[in-house]
Coordinates of C-alpha atoms in Angstrom, one line a residue:
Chain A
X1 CA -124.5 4.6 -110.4
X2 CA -122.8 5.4 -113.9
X3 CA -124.8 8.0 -115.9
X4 CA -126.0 6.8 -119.0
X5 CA -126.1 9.3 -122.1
X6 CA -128.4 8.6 -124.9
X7 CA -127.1 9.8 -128.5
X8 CA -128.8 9.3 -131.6
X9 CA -127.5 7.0 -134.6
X10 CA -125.2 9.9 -136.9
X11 CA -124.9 12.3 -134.2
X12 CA -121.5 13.4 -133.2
X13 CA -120.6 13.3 -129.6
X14 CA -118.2 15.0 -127.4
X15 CA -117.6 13.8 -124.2
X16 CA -115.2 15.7 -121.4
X17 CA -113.4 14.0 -119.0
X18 CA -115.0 15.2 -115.8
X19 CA -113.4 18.3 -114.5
X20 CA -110.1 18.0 -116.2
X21 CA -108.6 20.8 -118.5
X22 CA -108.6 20.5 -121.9
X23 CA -105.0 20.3 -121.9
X24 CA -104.9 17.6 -119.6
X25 CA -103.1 14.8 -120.3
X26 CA -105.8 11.7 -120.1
X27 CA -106.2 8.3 -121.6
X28 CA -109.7 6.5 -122.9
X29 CA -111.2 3.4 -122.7
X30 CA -114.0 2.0 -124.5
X31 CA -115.3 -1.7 -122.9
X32 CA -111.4 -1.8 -120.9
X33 CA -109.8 -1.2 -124.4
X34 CA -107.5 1.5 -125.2
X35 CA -108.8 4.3 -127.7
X36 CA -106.1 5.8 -130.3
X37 CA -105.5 9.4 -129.5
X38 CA -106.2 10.5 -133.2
X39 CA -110.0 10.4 -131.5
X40 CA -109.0 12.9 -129.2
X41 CA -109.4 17.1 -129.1
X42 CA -107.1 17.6 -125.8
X43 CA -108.5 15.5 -123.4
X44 CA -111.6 15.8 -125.2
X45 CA -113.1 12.7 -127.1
X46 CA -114.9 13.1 -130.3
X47 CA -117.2 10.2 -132.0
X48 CA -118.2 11.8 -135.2
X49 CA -121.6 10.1 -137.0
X50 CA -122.0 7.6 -134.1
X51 CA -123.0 4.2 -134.7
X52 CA -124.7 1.2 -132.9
X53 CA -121.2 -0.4 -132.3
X54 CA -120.0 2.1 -130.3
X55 CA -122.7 2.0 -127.5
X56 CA -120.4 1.0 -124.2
X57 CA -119.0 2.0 -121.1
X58 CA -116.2 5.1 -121.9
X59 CA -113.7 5.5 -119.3
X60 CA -111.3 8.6 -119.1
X61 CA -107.7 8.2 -116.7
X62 CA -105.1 11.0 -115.9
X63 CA -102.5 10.4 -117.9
X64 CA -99.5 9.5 -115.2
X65 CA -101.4 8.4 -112.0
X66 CA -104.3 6.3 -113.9
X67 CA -106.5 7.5 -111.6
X68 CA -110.1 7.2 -113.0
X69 CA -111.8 10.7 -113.3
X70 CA -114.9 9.8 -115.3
X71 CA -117.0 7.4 -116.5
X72 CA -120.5 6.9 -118.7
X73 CA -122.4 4.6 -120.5
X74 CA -123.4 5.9 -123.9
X75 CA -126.1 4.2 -125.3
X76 CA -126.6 4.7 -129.5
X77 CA -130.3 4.6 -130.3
X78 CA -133.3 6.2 -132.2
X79 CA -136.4 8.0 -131.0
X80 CA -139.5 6.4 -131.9
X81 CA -141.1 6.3 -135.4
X82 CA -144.7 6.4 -135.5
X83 CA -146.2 3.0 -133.2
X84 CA -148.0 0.7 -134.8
X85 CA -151.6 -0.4 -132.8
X86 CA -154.7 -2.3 -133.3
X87 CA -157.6 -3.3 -131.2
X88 CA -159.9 -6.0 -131.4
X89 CA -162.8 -7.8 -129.3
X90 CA -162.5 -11.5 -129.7
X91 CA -164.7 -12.0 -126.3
X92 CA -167.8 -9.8 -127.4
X93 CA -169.5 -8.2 -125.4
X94 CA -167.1 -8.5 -122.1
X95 CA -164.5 -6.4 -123.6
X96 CA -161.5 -5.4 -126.2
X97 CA -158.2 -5.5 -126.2
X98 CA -155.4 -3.3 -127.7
X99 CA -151.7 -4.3 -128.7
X100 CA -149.0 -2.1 -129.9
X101 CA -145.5 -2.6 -131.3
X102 CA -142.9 -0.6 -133.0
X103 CA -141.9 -0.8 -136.8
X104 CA -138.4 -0.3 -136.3
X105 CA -136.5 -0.6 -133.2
X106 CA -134.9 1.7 -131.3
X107 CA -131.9 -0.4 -129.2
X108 CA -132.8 1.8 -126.3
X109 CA -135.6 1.5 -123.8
X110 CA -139.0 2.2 -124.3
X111 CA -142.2 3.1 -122.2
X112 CA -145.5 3.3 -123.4
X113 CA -148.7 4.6 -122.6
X114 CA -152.4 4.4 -123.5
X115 CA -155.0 6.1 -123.0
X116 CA -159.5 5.1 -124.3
X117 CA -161.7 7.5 -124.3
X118 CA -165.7 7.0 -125.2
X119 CA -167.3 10.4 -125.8
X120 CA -166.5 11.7 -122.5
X121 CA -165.1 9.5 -120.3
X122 CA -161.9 8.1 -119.8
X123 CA -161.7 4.4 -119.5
X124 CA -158.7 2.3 -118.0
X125 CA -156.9 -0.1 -120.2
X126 CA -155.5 -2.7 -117.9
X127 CA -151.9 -4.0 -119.3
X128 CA -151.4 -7.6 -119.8
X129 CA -148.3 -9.2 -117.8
X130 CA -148.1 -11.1 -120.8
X131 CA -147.6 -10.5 -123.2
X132 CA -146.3 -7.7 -123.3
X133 CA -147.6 -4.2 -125.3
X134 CA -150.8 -5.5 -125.0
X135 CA -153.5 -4.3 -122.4
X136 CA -157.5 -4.9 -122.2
X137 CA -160.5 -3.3 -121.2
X138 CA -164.3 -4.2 -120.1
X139 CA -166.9 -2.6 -121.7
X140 CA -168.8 -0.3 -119.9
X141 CA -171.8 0.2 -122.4
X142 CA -173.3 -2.0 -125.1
X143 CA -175.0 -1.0 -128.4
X144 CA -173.4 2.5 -128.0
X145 CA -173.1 4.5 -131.2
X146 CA -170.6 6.7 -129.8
X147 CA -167.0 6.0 -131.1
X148 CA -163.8 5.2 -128.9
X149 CA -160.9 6.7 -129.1
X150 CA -157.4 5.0 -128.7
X151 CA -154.2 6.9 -127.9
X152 CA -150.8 5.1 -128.1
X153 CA -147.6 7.2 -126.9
X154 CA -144.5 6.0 -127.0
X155 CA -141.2 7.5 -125.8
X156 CA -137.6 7.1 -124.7
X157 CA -134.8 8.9 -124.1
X158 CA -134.6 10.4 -127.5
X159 CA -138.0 11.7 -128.1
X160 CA -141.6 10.4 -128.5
X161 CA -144.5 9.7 -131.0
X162 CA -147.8 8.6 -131.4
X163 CA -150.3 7.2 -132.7
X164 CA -155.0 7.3 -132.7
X165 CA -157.1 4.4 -133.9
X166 CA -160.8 5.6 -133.8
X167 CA -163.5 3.3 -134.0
X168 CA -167.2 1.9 -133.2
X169 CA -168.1 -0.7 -130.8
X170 CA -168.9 -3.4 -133.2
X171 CA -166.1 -2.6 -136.0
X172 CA -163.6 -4.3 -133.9
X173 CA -165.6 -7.4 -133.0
X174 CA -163.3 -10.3 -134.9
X175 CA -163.7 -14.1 -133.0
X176 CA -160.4 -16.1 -132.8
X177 CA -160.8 -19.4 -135.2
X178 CA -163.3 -22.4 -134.1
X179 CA -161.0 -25.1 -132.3
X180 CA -161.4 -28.7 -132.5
X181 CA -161.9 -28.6 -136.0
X182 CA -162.5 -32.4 -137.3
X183 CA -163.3 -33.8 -140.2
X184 CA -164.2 -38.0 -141.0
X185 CA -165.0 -40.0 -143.6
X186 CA -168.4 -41.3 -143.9
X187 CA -168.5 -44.8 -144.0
X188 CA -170.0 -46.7 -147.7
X189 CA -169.8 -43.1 -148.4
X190 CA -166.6 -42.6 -151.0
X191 CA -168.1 -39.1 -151.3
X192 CA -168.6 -37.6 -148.3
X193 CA -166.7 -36.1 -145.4
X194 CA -168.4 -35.0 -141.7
X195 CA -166.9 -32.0 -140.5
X196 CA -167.4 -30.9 -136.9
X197 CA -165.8 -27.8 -134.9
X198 CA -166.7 -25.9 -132.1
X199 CA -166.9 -22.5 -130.9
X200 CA -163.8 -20.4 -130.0
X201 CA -163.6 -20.9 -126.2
X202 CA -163.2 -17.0 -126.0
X203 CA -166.4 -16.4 -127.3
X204 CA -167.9 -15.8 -123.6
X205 CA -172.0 -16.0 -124.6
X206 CA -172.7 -18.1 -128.3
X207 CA -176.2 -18.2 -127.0
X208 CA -177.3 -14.9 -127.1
X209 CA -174.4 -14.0 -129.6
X210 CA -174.1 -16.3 -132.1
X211 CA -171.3 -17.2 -134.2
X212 CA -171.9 -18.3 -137.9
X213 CA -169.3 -19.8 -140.1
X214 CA -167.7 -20.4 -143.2
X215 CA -165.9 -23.7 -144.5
X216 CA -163.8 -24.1 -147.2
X217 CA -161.8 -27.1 -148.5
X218 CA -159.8 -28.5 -151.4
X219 CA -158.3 -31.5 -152.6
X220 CA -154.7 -31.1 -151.9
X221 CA -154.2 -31.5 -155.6
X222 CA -156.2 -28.5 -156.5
X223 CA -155.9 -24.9 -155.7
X224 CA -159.2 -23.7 -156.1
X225 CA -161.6 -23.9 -152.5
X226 CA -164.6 -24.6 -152.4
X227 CA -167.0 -22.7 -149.8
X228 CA -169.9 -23.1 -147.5
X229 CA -171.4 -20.5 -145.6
X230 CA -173.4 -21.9 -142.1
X231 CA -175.9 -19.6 -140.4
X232 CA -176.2 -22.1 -137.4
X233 CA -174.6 -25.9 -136.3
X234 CA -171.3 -26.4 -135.6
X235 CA -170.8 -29.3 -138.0
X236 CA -171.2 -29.8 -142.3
X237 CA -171.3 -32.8 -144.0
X238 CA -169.3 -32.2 -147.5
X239 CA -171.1 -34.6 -150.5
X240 CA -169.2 -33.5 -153.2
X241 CA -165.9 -34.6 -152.4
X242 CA -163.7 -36.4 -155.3
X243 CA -163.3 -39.8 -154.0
X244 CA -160.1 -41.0 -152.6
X245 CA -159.1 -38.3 -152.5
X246 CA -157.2 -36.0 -149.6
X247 CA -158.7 -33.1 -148.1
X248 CA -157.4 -30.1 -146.6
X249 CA -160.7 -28.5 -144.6
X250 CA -160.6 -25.2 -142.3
X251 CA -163.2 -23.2 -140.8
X252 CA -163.9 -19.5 -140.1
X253 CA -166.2 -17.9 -137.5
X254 CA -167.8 -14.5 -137.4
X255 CA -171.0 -13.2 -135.1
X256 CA -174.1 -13.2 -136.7
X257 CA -174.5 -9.8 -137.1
X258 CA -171.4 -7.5 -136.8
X259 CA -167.7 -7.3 -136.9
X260 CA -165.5 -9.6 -139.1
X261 CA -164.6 -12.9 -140.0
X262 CA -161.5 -14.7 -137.8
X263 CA -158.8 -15.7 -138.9
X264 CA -158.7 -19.5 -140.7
X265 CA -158.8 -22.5 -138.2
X266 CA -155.9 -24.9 -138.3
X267 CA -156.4 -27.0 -141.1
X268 CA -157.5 -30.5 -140.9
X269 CA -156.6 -33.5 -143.6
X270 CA -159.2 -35.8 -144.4
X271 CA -159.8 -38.4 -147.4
X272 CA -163.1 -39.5 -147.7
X273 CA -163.9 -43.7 -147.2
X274 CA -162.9 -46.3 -150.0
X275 CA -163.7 -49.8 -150.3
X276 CA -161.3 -52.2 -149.6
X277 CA -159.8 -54.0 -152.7
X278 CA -161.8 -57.3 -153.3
X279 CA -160.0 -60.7 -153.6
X280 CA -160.2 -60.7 -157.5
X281 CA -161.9 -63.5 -159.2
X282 CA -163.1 -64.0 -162.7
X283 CA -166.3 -63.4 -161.7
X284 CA -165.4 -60.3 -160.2
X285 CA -162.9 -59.0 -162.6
X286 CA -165.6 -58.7 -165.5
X287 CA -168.5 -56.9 -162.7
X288 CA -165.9 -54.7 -161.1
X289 CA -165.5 -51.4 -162.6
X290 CA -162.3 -50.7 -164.4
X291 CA -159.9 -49.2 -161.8
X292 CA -156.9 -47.5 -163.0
X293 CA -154.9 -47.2 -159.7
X294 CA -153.8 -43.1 -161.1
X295 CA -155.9 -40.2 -160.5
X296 CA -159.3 -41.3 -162.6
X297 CA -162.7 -41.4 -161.5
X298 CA -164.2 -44.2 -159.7
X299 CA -167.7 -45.0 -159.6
X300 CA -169.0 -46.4 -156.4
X301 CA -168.5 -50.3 -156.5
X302 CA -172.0 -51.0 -155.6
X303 CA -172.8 -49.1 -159.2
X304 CA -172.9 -51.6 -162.1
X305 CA -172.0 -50.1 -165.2
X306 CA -172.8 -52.6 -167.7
X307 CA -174.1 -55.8 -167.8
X308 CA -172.1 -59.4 -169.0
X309 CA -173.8 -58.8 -172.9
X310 CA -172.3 -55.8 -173.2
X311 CA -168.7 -56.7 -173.0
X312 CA -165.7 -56.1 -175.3
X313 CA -162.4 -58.8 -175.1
X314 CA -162.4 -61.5 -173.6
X315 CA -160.4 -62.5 -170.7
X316 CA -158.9 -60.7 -167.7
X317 CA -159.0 -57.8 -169.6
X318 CA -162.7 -57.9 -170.2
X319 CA -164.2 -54.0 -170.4
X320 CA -167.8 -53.3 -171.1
X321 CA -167.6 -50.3 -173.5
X322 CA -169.9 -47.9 -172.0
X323 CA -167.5 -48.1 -169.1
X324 CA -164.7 -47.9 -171.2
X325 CA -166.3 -44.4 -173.2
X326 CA -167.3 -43.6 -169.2
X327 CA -163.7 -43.7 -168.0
X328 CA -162.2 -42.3 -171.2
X329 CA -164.2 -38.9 -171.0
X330 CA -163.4 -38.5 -166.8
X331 CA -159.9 -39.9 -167.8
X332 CA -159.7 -36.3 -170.3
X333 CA -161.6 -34.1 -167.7
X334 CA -159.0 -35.2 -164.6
X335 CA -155.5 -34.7 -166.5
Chain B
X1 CA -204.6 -17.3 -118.3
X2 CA -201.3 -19.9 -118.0
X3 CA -198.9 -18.9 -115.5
X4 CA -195.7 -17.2 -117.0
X5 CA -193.5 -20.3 -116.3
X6 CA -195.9 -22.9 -117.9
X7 CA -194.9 -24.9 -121.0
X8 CA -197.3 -23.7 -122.8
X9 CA -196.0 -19.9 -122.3
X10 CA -192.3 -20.7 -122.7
X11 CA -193.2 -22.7 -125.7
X12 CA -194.9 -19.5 -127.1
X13 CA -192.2 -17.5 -125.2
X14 CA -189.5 -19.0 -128.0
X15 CA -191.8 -18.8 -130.6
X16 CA -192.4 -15.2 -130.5
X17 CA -188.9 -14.8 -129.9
X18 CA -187.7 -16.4 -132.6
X19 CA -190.2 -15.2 -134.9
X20 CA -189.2 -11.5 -133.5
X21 CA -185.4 -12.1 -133.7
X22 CA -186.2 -12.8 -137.8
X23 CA -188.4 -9.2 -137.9
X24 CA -185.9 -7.2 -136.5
X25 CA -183.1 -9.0 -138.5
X26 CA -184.7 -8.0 -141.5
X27 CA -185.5 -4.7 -140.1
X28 CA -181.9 -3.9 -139.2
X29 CA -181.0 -5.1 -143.2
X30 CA -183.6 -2.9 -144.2
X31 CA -182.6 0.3 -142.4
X32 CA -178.8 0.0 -143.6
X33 CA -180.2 0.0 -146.9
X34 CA -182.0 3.8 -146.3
X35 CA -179.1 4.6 -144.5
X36 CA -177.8 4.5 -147.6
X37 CA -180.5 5.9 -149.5
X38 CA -181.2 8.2 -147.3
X39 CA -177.8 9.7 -147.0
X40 CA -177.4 9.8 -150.9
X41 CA -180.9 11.6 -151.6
X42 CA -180.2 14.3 -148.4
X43 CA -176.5 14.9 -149.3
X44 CA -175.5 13.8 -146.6
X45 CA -171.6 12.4 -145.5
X46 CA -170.9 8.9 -144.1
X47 CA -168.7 10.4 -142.0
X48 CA -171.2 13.5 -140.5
X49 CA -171.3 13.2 -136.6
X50 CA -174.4 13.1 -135.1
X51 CA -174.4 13.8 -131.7
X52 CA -177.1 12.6 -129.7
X53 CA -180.1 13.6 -130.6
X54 CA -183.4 14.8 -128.6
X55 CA -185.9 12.4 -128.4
X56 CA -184.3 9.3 -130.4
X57 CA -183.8 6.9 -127.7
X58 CA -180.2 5.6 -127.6
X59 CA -179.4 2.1 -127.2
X60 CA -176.3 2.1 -125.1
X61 CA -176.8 0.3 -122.0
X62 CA -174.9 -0.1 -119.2
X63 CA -175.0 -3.5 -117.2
X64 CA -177.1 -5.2 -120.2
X65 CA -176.3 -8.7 -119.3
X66 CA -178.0 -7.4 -115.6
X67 CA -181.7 -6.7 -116.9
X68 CA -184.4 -8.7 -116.2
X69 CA -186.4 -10.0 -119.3
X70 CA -189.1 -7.2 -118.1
X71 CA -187.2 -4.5 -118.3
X72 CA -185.9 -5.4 -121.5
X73 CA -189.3 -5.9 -123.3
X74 CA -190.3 -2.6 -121.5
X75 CA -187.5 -0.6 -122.7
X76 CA -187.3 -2.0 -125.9
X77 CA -191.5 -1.1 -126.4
X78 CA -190.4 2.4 -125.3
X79 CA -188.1 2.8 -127.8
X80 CA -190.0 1.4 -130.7
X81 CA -192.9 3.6 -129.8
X82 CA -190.6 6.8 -130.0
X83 CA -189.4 5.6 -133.4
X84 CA -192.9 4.8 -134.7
X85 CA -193.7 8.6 -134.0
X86 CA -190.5 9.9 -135.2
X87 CA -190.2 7.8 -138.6
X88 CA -194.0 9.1 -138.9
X89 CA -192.6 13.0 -138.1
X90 CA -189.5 12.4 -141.1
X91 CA -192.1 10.8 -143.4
X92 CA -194.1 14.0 -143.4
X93 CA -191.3 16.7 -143.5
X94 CA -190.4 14.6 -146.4
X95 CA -193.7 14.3 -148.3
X96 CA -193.4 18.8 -146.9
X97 CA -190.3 18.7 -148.6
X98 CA -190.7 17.5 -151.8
X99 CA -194.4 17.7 -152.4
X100 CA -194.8 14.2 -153.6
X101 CA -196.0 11.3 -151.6
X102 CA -194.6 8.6 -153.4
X103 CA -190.8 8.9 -153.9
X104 CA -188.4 5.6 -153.6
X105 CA -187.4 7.6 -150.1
X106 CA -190.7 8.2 -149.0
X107 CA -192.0 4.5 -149.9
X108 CA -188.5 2.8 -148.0
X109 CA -189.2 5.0 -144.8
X110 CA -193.0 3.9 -145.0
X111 CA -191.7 0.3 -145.2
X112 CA -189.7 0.7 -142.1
X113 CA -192.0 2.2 -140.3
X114 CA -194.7 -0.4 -140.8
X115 CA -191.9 -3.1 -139.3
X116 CA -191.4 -1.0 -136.4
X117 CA -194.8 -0.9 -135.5
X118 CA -195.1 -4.8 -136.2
X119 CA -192.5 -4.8 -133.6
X120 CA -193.8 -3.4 -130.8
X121 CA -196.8 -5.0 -131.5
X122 CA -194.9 -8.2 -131.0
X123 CA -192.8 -6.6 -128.0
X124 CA -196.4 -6.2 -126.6
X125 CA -197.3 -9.8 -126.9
X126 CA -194.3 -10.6 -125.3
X127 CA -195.0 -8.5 -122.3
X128 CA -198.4 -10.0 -122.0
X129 CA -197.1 -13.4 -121.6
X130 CA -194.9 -12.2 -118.7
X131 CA -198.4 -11.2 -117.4
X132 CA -197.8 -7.7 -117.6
X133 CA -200.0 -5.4 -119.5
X134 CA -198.1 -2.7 -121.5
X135 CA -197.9 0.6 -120.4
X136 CA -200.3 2.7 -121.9
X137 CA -198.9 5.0 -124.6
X138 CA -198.4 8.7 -123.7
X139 CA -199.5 11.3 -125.7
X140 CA -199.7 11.1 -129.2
X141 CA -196.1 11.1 -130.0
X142 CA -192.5 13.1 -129.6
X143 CA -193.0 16.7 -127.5
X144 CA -193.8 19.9 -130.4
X145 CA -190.2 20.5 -131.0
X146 CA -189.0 24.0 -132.4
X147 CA -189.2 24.4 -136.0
X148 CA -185.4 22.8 -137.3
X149 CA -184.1 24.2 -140.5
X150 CA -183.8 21.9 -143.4
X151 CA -180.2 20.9 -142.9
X152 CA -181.1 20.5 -139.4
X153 CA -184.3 18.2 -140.5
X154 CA -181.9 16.1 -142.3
X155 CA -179.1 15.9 -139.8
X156 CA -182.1 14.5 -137.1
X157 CA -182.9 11.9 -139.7
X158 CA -179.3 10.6 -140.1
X159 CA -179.6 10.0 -136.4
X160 CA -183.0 8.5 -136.2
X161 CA -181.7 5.6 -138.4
X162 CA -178.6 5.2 -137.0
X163 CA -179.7 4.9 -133.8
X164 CA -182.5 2.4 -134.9
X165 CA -179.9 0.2 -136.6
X166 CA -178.6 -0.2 -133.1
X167 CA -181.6 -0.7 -131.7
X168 CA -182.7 -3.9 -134.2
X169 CA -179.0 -5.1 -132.5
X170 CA -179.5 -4.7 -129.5
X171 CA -183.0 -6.6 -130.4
X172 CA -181.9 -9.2 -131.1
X173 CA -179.7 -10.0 -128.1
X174 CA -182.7 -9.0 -126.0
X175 CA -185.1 -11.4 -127.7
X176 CA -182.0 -14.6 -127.3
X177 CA -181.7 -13.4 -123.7
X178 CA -185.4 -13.9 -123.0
X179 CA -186.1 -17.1 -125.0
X180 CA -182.9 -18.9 -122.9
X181 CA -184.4 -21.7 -120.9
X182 CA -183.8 -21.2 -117.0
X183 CA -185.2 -19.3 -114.2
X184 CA -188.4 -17.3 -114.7
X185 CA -187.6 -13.9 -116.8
X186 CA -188.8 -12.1 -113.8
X187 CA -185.1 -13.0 -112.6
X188 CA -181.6 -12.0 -113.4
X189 CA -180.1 -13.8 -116.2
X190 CA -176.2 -13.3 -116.1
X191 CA -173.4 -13.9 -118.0
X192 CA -171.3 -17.0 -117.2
X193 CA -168.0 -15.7 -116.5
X194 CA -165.5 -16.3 -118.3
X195 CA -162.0 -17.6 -117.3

């Protein structure tokens, strides 16, 4: 097995050639390529400020008989900078789980190790096989006001660090988003949408541990949401929603009395129910509302506006004017 | 008297559940308010570590989703009690300590107080729909502790409320345990498990 030497990034490394003399003559390889002897001190080699290029296998020959007298992987790398680790329940009250990863890398291996303590005692976080940097552990106590404490070490060849996150029971209690999120259009309804979603299928016990949630949607031609906040129900029926309009409608989840909200579901598109266009007749051209086929408000067709005496022009461009002063003011308000 | 299973008992089973689910909602709310107060008037750090305290009942529980609905209206009425006597001990080292009767302090604690005793009154109903008759009360409160100094006083107080907020938690998930539909509460209710 070929030793392996670990350098850090900027060090400068000397490496001998086994139990030669200095004064030997020897020739180096770096990955079966020669290496100029300006590098050399004797049959010394010198890498000043190493970098990550020049991780590889180094090979060192006699000079006349080639015979191979030494041979090493050097591997470039970093030690560890501080890890970076956060827990979270998203199963309360079974358990949490912790996951860990590294700001910057190191291009070397790495081994890491956990350790939870409450008060006292020293629990065991079990590691995921996947993924990886990521283990969990059951709670052994509920409704405990004593803190736990999380320990992350990391370390390789080149040194270690760590890291503590402190914290209570219910501080780390954050559902995954409600799934199956769907939302409909209400039929003869040009303002409504139904939205219906269910709990997060992590959440082990939504009977004794509720989950309450928060909607919000938008026309996708606006950028201001609007929100609902539900204290029970997994569905909402929106009744303010601009008609003809698409939708863009997600849903958060938290439990009902501690932790924080999830993350946003996946969000769902949704444009509420329009009438079909009528065959137009004359009859029907002078009753239906005027319909500009751009973004302008549309009163529900059943809705009659104005009645036959209270028309202006003539024709098939007949308008009754308090539709017209109607339109004209939503016209203003929706540019 | 109808038996413990009957309609008519799980019927009034939910309802004082659900009406005691609301009580110690608002409770909990009411509590993290003094908390507040409380730590404010005393001087007192968000960040001062109480350890646990003698005679405050702690709420961690081990095996939780194991208890049968008796045991948790029984410990539940044991706590309550001790916290009835205790909020009645810090209302009158507070009325000692600042002479008054009537401070916003004083008059929050008195509030809470009177919900916790609403509580186990309730918690006592419960129990006598499981036809069980609650345990008599011991004594007439905590055991005479040694005199605490002020900051001591104080420090005892932090941890009474803290440990009651946990409690009104814990409450609650007691009180939807019991009102589940399902076996008798004389029997385990458990956790589904979960893939």
């Amino acid at each position: 097995d070929m030793p392996i030497q670990y350098e850090r990034v900027g060090a400068d490394v000397t490496m001998k050639c086994g139990s030669m003399d200095w004064d030997a003559a020897v020739t180096w390889t770096v990955n079966g390529t020669d290496i100029d002897e300006s590098r050399l001190n004797g049959s010394y080699l010198i890498l000043k400020n190493v970098n990550l290029t020049q991780s590889g296998q180094y090979s060192c020959y006699e000079g006349s008989s080639w015979h191979l007298k030494y041979q090493t992987y050097l591997r470039v790398g970093t030690p560890p900078k501080e890890p970076v680790l956060m827990c979270r329940s998203n199963n309360y009250p079974k358990g949490f789980y912790c996951s860990w990863h590294l700001p910057t890398p190191t291009y070397i291996s790495n081994s890491f190790n956990i350790s939870v303590i409450h008060g006292t005692k020293e629990m065991v976080c079990e590691k995921d096989a996947v993924p990886k940097n990521r283990c969990h552990i059951r709670y052994l106590q509920l409704f405990s006001t004593v803190k736990y404490k999380v320990t992350l070490t990391v370390t390789n060849a080149l040194g270690k660090n760590f890291t503590t996150l402190t914290f209570d029971e219910f501080a780390i209690v954050k559902p995954d988003p409600p799934e199956s999120v769907v939302a409909k259009p209400v039929p003869n309804n040009p303002r409504r949408l139904e939205v219906s979603w269910q709990n997060p299928s992590s959440w082990p016990d939504p009977e004794s541990f509720p989950l309450k949630f928060f909607l919000r949607y938008r026309p996708l031609i606006l950028d201001q949401w609007q929100h609902v906040e539900l204290s029970d129900g997994t569905s909402h029926t929106i009744t303010d929603a601009y008609a003809g309009k698409e939708y863009i409608i997600q849903v958060a989840a938290k439990d009902n009395d501690i932790g924080t909200w999830s993350d946003w579901s996946v969000a769902v598109h949704a444009t509420p129910w329009t009438e079909e266009p009528k065959h137009l007749t004359t009859e029907a051209q002078i009753t239906e509302t005027t319909s500009a086929s751009t973004s302008s408000f549309m009163a529900p067709p059943t809705t009659k506006i104005c009645d036959k005496g209270a028309m202006v022009g003539s024709g098939a461009v007949a308008v009754c004017w308090t539709a017209g002063l109607v339109v004209a003011a939503y016209s203003v308000l929706f540019i | 008297m109808a038996g413990a299973d009957s309609p008519s008992a799980a019927l009034r089973r939910r309802d004082l559940c659900a009406r005691g689910i609301r009580l110690v909602g608002k409770m909990r709310s009411d509590v993290i308010d003094l908390l507040d107060t409380y730590m404010e008037r005393q001087g007192l750090d968000a960040s001062a570590n109480v350890a646990a305290v003698e005679g405050v009942p702690p709420a961690a529980v081990e095996r939780w989703d194991e208890q049968t609905g008796t045991q948790r209206l029984l410990e539940n009425l044991a706590a309550y009690r001790a916290f009835r006597a205790l909020l009645a001990q810090m209302l009158e080292e507070q009325r000692e300590q600042l002479g008054e009767a009537d401070t916003a302090l004083g008059r929050a604690l008195a509030a809470v107080l009177l919900q916790v005793s609403a509580f186990a009154y309730h918690l006592e109903e419960l129990l006598r729909l499981e036809s069980r008759s609650p345990p008599s009360e011991e004594g007439d409160g905590p055991p005479p502790q040694p005199r605490l100094s002020l900051f001591e006083q104080k420090l005892r107080g932090l941890g009474v409320l803290r440990e009651l907020a946990q409690w009104a938690l814990r409450s609650a998930r007691d009180l939807r345990q019991l009102a589940k539909p399902g076996p008798g509460t004389g029997s385990a209710p458990s956790l589904a498990e979960s893939p």
